[in-house]
PDB file of C-alpha atoms in Angstrom:
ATOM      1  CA  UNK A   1      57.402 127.513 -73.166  1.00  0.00           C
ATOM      2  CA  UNK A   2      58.410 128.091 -76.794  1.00  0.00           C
ATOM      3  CA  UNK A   3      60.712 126.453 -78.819  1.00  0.00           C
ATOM      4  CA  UNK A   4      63.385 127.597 -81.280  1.00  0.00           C
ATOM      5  CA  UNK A   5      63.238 124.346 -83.116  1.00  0.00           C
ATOM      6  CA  UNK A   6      59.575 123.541 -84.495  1.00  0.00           C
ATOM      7  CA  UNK A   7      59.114 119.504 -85.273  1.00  0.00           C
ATOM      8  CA  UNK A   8      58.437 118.906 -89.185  1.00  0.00           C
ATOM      9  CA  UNK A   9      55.250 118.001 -90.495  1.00  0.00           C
ATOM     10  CA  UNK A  10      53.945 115.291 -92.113  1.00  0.00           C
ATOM     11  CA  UNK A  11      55.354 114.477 -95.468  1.00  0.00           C
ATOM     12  CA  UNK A  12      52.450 115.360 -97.928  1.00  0.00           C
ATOM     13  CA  UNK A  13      52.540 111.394 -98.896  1.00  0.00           C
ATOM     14  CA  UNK A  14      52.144 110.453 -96.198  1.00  0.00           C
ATOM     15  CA  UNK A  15      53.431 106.563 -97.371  1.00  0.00           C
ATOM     16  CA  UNK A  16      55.999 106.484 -94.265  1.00  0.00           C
ATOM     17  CA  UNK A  17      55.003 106.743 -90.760  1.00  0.00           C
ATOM     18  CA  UNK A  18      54.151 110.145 -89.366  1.00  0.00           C
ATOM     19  CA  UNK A  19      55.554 111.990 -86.178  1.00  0.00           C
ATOM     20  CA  UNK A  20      53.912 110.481 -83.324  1.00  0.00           C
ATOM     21  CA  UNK A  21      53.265 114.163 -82.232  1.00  0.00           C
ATOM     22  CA  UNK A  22      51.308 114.468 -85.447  1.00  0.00           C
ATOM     23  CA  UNK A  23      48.697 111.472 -85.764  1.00  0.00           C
ATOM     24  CA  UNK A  24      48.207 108.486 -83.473  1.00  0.00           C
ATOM     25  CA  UNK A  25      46.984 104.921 -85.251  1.00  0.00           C
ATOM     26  CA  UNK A  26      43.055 104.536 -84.765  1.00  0.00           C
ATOM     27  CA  UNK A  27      42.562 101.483 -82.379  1.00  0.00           C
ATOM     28  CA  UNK A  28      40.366  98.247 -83.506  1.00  0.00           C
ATOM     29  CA  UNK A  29      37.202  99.119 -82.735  1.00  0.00           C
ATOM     30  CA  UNK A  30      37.669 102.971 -84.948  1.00  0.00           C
ATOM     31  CA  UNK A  31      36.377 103.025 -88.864  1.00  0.00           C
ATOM     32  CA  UNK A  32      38.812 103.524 -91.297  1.00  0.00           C
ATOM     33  CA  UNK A  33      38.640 104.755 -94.858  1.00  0.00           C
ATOM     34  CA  UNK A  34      37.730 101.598 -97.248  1.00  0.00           C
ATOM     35  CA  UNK A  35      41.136 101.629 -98.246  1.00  0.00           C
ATOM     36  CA  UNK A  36      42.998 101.578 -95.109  1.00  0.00           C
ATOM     37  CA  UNK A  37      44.399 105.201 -95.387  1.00  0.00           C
ATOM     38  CA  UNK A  38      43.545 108.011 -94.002  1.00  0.00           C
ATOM     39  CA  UNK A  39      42.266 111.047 -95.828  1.00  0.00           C
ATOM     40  CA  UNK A  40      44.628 114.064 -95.885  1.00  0.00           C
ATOM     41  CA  UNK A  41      44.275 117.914 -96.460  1.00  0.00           C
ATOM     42  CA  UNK A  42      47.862 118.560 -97.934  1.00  0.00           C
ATOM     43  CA  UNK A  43      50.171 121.537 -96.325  1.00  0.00           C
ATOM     44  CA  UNK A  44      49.874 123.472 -99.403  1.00  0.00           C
ATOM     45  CA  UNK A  45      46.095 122.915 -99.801  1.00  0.00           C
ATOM     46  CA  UNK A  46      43.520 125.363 -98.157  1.00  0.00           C
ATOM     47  CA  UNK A  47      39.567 124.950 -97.691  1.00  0.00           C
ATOM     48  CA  UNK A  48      36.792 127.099 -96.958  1.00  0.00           C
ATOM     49  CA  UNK A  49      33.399 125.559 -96.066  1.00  0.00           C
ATOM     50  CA  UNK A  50      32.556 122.458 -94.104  1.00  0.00           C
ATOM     51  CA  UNK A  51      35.029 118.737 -94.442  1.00  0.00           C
ATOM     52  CA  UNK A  52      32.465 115.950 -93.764  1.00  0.00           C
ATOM     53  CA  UNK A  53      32.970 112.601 -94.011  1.00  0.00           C
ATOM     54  CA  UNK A  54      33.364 108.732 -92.893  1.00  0.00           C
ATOM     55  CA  UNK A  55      37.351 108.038 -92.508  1.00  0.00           C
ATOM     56  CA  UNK A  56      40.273 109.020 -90.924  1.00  0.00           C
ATOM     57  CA  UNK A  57      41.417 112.670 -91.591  1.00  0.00           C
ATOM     58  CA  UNK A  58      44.832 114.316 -91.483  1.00  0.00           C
ATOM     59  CA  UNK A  59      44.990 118.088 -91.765  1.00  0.00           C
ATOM     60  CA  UNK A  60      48.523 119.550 -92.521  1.00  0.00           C
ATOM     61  CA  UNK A  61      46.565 122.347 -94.972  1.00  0.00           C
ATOM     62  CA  UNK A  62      44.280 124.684 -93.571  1.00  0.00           C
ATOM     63  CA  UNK A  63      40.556 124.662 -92.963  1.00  0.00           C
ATOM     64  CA  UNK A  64      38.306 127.384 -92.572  1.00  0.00           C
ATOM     65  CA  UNK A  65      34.831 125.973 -91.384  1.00  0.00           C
ATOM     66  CA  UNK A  66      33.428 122.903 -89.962  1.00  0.00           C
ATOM     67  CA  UNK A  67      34.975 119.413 -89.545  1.00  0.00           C
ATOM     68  CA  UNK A  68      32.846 116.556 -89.172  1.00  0.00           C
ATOM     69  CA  UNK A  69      33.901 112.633 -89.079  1.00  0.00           C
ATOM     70  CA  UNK A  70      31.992 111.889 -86.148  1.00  0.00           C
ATOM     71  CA  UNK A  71      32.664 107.850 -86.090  1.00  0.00           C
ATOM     72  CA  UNK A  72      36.852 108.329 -87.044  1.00  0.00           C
ATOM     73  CA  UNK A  73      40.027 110.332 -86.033  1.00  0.00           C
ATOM     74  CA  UNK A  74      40.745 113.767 -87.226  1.00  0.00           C
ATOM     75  CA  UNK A  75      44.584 114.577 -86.957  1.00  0.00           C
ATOM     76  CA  UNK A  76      45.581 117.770 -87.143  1.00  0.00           C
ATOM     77  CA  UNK A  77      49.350 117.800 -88.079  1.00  0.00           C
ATOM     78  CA  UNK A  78      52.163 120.604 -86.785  1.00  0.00           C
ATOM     79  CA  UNK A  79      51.591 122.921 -89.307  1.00  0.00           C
ATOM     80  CA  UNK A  80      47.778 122.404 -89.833  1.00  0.00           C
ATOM     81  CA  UNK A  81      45.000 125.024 -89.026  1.00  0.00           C
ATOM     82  CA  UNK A  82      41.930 124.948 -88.264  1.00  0.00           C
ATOM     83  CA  UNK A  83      39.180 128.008 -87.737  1.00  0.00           C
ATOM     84  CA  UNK A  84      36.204 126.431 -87.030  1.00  0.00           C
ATOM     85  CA  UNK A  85      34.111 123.291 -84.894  1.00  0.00           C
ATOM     86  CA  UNK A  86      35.940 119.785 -84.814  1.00  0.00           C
ATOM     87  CA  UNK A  87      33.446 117.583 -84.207  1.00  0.00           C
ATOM     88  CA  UNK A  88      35.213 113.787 -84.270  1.00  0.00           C
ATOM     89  CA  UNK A  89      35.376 110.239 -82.470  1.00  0.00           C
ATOM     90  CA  UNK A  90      39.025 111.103 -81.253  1.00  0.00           C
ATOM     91  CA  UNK A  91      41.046 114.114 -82.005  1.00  0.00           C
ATOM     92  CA  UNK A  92      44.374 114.558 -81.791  1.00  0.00           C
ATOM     93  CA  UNK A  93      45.866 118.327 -82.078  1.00  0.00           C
ATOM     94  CA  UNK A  94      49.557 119.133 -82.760  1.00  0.00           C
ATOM     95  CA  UNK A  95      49.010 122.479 -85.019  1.00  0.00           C
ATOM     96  CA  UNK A  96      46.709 125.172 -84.555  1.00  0.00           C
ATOM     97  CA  UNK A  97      42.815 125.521 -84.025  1.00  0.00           C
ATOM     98  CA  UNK A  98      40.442 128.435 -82.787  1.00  0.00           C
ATOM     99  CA  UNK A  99      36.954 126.879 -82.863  1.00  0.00           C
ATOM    100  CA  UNK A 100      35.466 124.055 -80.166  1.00  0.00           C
ATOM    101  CA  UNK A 101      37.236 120.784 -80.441  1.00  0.00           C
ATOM    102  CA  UNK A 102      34.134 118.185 -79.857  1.00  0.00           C
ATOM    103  CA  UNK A 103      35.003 114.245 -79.416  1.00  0.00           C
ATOM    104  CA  UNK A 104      33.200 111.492 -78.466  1.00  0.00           C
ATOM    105  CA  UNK A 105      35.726 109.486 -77.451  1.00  0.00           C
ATOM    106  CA  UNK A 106      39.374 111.625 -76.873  1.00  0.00           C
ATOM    107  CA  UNK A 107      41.236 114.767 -77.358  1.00  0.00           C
ATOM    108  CA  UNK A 108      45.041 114.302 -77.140  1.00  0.00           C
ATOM    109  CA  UNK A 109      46.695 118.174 -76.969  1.00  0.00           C
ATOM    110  CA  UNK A 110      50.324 117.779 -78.386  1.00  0.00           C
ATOM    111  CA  UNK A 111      53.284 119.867 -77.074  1.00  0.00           C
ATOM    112  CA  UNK A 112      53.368 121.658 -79.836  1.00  0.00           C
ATOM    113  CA  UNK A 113      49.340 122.846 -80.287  1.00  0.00           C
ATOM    114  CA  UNK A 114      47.684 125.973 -80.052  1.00  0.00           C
ATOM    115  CA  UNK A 115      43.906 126.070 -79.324  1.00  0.00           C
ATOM    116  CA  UNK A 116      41.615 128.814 -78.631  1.00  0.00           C
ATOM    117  CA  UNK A 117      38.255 128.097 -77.889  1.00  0.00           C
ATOM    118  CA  UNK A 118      36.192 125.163 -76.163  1.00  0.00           C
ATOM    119  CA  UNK A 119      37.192 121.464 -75.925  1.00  0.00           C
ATOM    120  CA  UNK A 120      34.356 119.096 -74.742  1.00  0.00           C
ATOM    121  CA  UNK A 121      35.271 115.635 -74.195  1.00  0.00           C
ATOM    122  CA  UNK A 122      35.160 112.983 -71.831  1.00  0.00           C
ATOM    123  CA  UNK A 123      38.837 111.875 -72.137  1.00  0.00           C
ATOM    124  CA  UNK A 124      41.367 115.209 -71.955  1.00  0.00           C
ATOM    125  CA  UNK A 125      44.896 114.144 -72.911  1.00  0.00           C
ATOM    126  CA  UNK A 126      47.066 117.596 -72.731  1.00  0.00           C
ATOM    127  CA  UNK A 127      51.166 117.114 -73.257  1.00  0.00           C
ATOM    128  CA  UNK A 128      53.323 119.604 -71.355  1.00  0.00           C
ATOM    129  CA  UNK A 129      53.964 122.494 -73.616  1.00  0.00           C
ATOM    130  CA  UNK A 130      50.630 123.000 -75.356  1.00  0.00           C
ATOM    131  CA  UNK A 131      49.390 126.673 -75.349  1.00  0.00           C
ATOM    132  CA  UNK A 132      45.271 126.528 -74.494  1.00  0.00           C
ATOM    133  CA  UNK A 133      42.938 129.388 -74.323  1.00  0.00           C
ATOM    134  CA  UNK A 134      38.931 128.830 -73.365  1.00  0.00           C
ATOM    135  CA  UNK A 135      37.095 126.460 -71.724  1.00  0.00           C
ATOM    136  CA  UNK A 136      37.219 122.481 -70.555  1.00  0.00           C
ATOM    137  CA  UNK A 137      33.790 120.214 -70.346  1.00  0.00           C
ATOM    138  CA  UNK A 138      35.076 116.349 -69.757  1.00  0.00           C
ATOM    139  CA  UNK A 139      31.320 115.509 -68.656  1.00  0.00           C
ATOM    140  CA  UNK A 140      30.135 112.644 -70.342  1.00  0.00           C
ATOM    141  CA  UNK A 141      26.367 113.729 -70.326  1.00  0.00           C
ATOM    142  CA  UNK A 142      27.312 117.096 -72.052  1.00  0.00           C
ATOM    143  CA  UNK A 143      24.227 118.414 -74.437  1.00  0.00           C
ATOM    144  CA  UNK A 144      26.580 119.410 -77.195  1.00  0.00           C
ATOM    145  CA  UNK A 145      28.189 115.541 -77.289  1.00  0.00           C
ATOM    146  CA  UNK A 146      25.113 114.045 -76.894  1.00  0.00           C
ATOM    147  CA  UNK A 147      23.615 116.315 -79.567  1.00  0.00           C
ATOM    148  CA  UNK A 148      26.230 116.122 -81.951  1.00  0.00           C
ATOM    149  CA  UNK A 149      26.791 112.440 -81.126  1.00  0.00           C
ATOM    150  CA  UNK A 150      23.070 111.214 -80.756  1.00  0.00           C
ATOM    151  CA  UNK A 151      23.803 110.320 -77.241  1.00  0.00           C
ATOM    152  CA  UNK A 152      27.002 107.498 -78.042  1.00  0.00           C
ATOM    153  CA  UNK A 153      29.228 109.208 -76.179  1.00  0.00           C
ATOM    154  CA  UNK A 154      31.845 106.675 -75.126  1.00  0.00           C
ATOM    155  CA  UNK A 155      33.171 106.768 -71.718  1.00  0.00           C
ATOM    156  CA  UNK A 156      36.236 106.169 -70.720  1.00  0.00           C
ATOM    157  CA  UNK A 157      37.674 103.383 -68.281  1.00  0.00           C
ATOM    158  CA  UNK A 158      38.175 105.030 -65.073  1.00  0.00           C
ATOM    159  CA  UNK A 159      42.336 105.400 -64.212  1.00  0.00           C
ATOM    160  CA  UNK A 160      43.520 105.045 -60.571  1.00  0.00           C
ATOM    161  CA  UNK A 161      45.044 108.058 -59.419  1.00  0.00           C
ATOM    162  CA  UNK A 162      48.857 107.817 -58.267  1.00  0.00           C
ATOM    163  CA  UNK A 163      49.783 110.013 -55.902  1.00  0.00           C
ATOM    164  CA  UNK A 164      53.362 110.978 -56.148  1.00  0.00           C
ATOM    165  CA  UNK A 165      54.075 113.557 -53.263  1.00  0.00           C
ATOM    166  CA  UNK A 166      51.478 112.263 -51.143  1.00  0.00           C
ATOM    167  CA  UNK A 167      52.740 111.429 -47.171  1.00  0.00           C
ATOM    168  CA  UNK A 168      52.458 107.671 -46.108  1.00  0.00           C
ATOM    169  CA  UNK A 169      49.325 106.867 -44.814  1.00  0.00           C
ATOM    170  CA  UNK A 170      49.885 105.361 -40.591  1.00  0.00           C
ATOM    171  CA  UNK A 171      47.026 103.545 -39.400  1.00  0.00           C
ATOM    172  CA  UNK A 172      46.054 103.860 -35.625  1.00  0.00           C
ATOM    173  CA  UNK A 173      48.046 101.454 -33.939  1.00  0.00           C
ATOM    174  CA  UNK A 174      51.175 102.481 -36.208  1.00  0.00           C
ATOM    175  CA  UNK A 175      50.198 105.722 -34.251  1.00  0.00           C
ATOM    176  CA  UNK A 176      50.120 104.513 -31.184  1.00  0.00           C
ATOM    177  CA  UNK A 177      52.975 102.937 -31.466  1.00  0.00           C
ATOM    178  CA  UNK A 178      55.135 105.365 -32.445  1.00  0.00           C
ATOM    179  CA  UNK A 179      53.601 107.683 -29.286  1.00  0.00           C
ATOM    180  CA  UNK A 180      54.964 105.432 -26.906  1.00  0.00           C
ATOM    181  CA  UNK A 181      58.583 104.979 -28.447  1.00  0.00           C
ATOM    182  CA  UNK A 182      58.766 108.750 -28.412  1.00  0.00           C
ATOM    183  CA  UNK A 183      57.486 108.805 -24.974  1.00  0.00           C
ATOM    184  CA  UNK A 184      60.345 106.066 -23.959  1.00  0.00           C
ATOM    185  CA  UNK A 185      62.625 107.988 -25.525  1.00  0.00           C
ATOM    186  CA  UNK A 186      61.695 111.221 -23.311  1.00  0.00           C
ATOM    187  CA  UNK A 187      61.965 109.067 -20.641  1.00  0.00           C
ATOM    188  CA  UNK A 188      65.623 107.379 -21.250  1.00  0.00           C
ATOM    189  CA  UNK A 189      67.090 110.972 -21.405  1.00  0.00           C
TER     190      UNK A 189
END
């Protein structure tokens, strides 16, 4: 469940391209900051109070207290913490976090997370690997989303479920079918 070898973070200037365990692009339709990167809480930086704002955030520091960039991604790197309420459009958690993770949108769980506490979400990504303590809600309709959303909570596109193990399925006459081979068979011998 634990490994000896723990990925790096991300560099503190963050110029090259981060782990993908780490931080995940925004898509077209997310804000970004005005200048087209995101915001970052550095690894040796640690803040006590609420982080509020209107662009993408990376935490490799530590946070104690509320997050809040309800329209963007919040990233919280491998060696980030957090001790406090996430509240974000997506969220994607490689480090640690006790507090409720709240997104609109997404919550992708890295292998190499830690939560405790309460993710609500409609869309639940969690990687093999990821230690998780508390409590799921993927409804849509959730008070707490559409309270700390204002009711535009995004849902997402419905995925077909593969079944892997699953038996084939044999229609009636498939059925009937084989019941008289088998009885021709008892038959012949």
């Amino acid at each position: 469940m634990f490994s000896k070898h723990k990925p790096t973070s991300v560099p503190a200037d963050h110029t090259g391209s981060p782990p993908a365990s780490s931080y995940t692009a925004p898509s077209r339709d997310e804000p970004r900051s005005g200048n087209g990167r995101p915001a970052t809480i550095g690894a040796h930086t640690s803040i006590e109070g609420s982080v509020v704002g209107e662009e993408e955030l990376i935490i490799d520091g530590q946070v104690v207290g509320t997050v809040e960039f309800k329209r963007n991604t919040v990233s919280i790197g491998n060696d980030g913490r957090v001790e406090g309420d996430i509240v974000a459009q997506t969220l994607n958690v490689a480090g640690s976090v006790e507090g409720r993770l709240i997104a609109s949108h997404k919550i992708t769980v890295h292998h190499t997370a830690q939560i405790t506490g309460t993710i609500i979400t409609p869309c639940l990504v969690l990687e093999d690997g990821a230690v998780f303590q508390g409590n799921i809600d993927m409804d849509a309709e959730n008070d707490v989303l559409r309270s700390a959303f204002g009711g535009s909570v995004s849902k997402p596109a419905p995925q077909p479920y593969a079944q892997h193990d699953a038996e084939p399925t044999i229609d009636d006459d498939d059925a009937d079918e084989s019941a008289e081979a088998e009885t021709q068979r008892e038959e012949n011998t």
